[in-house]
Short mmCIF file of C-alpha atoms in Angstrom, two decimals:
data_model
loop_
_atom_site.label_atom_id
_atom_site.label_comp_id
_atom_site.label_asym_id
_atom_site.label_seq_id
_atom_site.Cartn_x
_atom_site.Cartn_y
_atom_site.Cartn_z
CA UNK A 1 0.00 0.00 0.00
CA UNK A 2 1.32 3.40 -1.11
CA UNK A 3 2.55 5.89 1.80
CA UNK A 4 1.82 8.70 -0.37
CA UNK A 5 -0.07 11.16 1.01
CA UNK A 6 -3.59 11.87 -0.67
CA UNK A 7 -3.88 14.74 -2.81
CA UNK A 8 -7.64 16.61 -3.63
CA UNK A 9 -8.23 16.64 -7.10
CA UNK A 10 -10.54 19.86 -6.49
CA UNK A 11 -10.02 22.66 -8.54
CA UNK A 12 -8.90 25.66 -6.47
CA UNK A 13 -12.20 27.32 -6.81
CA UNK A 14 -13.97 24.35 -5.45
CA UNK A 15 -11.56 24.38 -2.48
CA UNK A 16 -12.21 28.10 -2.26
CA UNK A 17 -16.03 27.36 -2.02
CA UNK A 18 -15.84 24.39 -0.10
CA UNK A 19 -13.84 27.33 2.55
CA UNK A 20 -16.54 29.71 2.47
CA UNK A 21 -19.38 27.18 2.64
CA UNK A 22 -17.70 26.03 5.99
CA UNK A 23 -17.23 30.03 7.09
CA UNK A 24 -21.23 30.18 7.07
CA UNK A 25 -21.79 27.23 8.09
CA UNK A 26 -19.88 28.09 11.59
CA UNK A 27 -20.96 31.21 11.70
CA UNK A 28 -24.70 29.93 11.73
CA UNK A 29 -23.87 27.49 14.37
CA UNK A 30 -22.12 30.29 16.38
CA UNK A 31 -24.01 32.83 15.73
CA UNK A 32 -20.73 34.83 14.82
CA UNK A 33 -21.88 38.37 14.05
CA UNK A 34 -18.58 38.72 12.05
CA UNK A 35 -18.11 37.18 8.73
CA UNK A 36 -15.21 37.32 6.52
CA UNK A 37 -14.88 36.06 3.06
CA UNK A 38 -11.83 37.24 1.70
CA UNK A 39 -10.53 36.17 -1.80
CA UNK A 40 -12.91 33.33 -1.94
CA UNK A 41 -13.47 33.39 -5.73
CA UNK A 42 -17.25 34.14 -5.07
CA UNK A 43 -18.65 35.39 -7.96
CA UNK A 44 -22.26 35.25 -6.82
CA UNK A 45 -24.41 35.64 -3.90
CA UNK A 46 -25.97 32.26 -4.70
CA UNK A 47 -22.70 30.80 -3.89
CA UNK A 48 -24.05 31.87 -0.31
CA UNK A 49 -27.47 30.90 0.47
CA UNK A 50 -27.45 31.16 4.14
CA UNK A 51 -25.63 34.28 4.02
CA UNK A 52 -28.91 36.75 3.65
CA UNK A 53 -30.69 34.52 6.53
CA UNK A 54 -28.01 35.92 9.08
CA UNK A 55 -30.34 38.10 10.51
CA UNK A 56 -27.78 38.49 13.30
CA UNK A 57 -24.56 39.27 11.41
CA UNK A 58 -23.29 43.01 12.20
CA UNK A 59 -20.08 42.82 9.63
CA UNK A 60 -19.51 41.05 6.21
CA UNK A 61 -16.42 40.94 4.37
CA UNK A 62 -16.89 40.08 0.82
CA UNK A 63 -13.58 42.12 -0.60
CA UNK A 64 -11.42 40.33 -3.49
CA UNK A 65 -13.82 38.33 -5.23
CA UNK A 66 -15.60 38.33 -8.66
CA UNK A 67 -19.15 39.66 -7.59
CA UNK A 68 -20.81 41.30 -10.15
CA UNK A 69 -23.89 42.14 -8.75
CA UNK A 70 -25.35 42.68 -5.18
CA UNK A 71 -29.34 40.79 -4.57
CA UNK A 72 -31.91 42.92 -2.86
CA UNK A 73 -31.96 40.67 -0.36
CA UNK A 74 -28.96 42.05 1.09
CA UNK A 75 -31.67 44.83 2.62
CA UNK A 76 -32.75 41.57 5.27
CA UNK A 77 -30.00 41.94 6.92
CA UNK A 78 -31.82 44.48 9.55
CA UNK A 79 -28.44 43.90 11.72
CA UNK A 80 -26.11 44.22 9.38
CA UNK A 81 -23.36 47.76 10.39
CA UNK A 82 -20.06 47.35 8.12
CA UNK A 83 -20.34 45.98 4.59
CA UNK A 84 -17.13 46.01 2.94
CA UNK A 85 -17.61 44.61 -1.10
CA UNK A 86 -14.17 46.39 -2.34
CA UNK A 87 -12.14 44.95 -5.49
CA UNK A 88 -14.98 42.73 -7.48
CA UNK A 89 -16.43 43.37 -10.85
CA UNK A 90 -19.65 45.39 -9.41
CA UNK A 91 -21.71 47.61 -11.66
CA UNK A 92 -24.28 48.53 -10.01
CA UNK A 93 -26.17 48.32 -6.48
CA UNK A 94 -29.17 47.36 -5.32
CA UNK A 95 -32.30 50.53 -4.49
CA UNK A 96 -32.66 48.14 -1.06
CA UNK A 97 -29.48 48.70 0.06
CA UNK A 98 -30.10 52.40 0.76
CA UNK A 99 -32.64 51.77 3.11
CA UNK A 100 -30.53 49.13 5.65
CA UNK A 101 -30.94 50.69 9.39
CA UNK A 102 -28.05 49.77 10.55
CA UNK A 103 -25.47 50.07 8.25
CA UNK A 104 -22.82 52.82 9.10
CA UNK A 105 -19.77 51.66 6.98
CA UNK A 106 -20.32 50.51 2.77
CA UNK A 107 -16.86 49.70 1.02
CA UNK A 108 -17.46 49.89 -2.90
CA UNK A 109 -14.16 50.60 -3.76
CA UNK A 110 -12.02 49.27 -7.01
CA UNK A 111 -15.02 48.00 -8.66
CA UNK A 112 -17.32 48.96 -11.58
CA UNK A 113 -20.37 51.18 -10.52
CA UNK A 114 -21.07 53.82 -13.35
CA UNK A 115 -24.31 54.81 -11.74
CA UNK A 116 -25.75 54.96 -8.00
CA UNK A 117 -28.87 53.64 -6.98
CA UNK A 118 -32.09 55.58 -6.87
CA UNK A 119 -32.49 57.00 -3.27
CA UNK A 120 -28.84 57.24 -2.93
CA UNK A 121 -29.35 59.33 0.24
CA UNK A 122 -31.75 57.66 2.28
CA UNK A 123 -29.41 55.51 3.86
CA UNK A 124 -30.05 56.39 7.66
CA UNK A 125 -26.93 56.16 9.55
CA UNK A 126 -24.22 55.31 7.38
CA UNK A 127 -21.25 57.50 7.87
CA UNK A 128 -18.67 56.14 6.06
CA UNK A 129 -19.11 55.86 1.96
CA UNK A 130 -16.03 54.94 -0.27
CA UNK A 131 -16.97 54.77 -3.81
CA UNK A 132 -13.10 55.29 -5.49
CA UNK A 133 -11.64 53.66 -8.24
CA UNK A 134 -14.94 53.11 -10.06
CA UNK A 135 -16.44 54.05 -13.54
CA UNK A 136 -18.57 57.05 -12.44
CA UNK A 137 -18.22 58.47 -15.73
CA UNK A 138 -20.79 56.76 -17.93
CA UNK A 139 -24.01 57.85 -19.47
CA UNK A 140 -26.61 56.10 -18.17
CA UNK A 141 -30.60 55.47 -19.81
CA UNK A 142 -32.81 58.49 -20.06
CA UNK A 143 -35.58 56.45 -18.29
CA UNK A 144 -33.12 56.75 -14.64
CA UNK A 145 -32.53 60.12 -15.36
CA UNK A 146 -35.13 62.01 -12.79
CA UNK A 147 -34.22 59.35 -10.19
CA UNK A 148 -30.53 59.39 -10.43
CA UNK A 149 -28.36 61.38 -12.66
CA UNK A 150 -28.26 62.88 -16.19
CA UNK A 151 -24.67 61.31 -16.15
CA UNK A 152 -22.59 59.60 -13.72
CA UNK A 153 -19.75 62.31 -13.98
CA UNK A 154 -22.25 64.39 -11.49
CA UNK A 155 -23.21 63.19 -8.01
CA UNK A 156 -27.00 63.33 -6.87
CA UNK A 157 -28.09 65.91 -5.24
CA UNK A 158 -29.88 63.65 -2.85
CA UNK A 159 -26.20 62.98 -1.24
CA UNK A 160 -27.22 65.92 0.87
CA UNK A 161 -29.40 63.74 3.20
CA UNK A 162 -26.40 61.51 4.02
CA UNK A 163 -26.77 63.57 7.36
CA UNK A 164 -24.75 61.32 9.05
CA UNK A 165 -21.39 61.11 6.63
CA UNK A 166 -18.05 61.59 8.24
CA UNK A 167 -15.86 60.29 5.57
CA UNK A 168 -16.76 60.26 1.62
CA UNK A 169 -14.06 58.71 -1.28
CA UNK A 170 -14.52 59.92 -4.64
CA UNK A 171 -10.97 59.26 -5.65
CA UNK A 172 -10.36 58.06 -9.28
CA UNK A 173 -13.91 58.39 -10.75
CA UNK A 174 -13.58 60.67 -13.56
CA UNK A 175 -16.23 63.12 -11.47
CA UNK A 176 -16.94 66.39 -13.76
CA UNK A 177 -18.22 68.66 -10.64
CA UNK A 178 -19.82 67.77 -7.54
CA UNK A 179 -23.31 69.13 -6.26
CA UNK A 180 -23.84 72.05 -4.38
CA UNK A 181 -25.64 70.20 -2.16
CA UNK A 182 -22.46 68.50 -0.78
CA UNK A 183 -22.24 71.86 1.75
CA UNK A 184 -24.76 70.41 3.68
CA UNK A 185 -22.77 67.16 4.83
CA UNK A 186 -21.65 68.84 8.40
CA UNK A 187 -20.57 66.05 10.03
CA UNK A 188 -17.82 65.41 6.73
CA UNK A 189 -14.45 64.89 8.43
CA UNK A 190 -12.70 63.30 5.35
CA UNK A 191 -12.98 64.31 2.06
CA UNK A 192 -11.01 62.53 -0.98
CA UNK A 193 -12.01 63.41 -4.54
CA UNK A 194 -8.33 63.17 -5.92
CA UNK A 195 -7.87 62.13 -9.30
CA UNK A 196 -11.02 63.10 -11.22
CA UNK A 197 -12.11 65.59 -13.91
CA UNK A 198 -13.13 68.36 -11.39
CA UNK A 199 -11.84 72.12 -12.21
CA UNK A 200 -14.21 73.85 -9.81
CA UNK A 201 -15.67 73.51 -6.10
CA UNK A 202 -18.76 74.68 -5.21
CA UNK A 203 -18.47 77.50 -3.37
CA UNK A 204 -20.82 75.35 -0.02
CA UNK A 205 -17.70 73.47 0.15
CA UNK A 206 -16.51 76.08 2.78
CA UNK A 207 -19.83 75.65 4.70
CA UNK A 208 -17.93 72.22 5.90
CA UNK A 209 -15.47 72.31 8.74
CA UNK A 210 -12.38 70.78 6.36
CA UNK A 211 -9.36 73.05 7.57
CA UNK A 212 -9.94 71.67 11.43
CA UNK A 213 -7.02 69.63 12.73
CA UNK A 214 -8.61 66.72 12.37
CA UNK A 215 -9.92 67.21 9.11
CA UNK A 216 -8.86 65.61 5.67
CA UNK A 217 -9.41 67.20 2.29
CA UNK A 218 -7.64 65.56 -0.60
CA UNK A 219 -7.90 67.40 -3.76
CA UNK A 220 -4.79 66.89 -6.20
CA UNK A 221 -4.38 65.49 -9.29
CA UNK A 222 -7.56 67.46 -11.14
CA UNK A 223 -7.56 69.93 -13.61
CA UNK A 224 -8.64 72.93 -11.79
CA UNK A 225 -8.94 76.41 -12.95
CA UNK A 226 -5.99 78.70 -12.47
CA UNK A 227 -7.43 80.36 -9.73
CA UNK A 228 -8.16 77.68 -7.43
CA UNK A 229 -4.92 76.00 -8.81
CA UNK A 230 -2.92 79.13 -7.52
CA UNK A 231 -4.54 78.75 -4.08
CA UNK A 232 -4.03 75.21 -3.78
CA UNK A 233 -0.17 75.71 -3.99
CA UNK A 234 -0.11 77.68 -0.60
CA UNK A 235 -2.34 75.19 1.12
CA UNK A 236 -6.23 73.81 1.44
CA UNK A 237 -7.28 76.69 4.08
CA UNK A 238 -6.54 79.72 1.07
CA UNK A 239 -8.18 77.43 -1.17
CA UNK A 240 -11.73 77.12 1.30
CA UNK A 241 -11.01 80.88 1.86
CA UNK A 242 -10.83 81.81 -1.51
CA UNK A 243 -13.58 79.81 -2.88
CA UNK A 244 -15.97 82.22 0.13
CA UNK A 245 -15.26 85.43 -1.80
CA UNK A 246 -17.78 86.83 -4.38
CA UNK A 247 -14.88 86.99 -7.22
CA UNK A 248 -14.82 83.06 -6.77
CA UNK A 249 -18.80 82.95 -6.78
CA UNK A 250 -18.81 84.89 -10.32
CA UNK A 251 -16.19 82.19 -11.88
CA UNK A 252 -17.70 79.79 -10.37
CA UNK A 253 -21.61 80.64 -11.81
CA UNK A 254 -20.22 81.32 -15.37
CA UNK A 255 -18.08 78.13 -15.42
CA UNK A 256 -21.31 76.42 -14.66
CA UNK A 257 -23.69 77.76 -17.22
CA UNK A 258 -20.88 77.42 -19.96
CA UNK A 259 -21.50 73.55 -19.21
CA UNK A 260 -18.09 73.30 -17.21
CA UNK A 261 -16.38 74.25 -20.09
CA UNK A 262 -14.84 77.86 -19.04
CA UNK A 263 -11.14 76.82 -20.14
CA UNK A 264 -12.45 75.15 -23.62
CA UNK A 265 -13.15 71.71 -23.91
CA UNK A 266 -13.88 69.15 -20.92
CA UNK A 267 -11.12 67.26 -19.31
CA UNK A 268 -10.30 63.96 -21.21
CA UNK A 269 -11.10 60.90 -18.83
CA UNK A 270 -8.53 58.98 -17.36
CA UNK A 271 -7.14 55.77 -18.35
CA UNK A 272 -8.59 53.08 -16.66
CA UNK A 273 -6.95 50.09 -17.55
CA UNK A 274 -4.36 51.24 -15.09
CA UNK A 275 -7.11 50.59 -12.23
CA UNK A 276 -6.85 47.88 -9.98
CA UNK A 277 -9.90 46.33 -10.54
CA UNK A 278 -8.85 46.14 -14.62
CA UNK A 279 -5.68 44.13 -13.63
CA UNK A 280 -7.54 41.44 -12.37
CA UNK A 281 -8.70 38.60 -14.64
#
């Protein structure tokens, strides 16, 4: 009889699964409020049955996998305060997940979103929203227009009822302006729209409490206007004390009713292929 040991013929993936099948199924027999499926090869929620019956769960870690799309079902997990679905193949999100009571922390980043759901900002509590490296820069169907956005290079204005938000990541998104609304998230402690196609603020951005010490405004890497590019060499505080005066006000009103086109032709979009999420098979 051989000594050798025995080797499973599974594919990876099926040892991947066969992993994350046992993560739920102790979880469920634990009742472990904290579930993490990390680089599982998941490319579906129906991969994970019992996942959307753990009414009790508080956290789920879904990052590195190959999800394309998020079920409404998520929405039944009444319980449910972090969800972190960062580096997959998403392209859009569910309406249901907007209206989750719970659920303080939602990790989109490095995927594919080129529009957000309708009723973006009815999501109660959440205070933490990072949306960067994504395609917000696509047109989307006239028939979503009045409940989301004319294009996905402009934030909804309903982001202003995110009352709770403390920290908000726009980075790499190819974002054309952002609403004026925005001045009306006071609780915003971090701010990160770096790397996007933005050449003005609006002027409510100094309605926010940004130069504080504890405060984080990233802004770089976007083709701003001389004016607030001038500004932004000496430091964020002359930039949120420029952008107060009336001068700024009058650039900023023409630039907008020229279509964002005050300096001639809008910003070319960045290369994506260089993304994260596009380096991944």
């Amino acid at each position: 009889m051989s000594n050798q040991p025995v080797v499973s013929c599974l594919p990876v993936t099926a040892n991947k699964m066969s992993k994350a099948k046992k993560v739920l199924d102790e979880a469920r027999d634990t009742k472990t409020r904290e579930i993490d499926l990390v680089d599982r090869n998941i490319s579906t929620f129906e991969e994970l049955p019992a996942l959307l019956n753990m009414l009790f769960v508080t956290r789920i870690t879904l990052s590195h996998n190959k999800l394309k799309t998020v079920p409404p079902g998520i929405a039944n997990l009444i319980n449910l305060e972090i969800l972190n679905l960062s580096n997959n193949f998403l392209e859009e999100l569910p309406l249901s997940l907007s209206s989750m009571p719970k659920l303080r922390i939602l990790n989109c980043s490095i995927n594919r979103l080129n529009t957000l759901p309708r009723g973006f900002g009815a999501f109660p509590v959440l205070e933490v929203l990072d949306l960067s490296y994504n395609n917000l820069n696509e047109q989307i169907p006239y028939e979503h227009c009045i409940s989301v956005i004319t294009s996905s290079s402009y934030l909804p204005k309903e982001i202003k009822n995110l009352k709770n938000l403390q920290i908000l990541g726009l980075r790499d998104n190819d974002l054309l302006e952002l609403p004026r609304e925005i001045g009306e998230l006071t609780r915003i402690r971090e701010l990160h729209i770096q790397n996007n196609r933005l050449s003005v603020l609006p002027p409510e951005i100094a309605n926010l409490d940004m130069p504080g010490p504890k405060s984080v405004l990233k802004m770089e890497e976007n083709p701003w206007v001389t004016a607030i590019a001038e500004q932004y060499l000496v430091g964020i505080s002359h930039v949120l004390e420029y952008i107060k005066t009336e001068a700024y006000r009058i650039l900023y009103n023409r630039h907008m009713q020229s279509g964002g086109k005050t300096a001639g032709e809008l910003p070319p979009k960045s290369d994506k292929s260089k993304k994260a999420s596009r380096a991944r098979s």
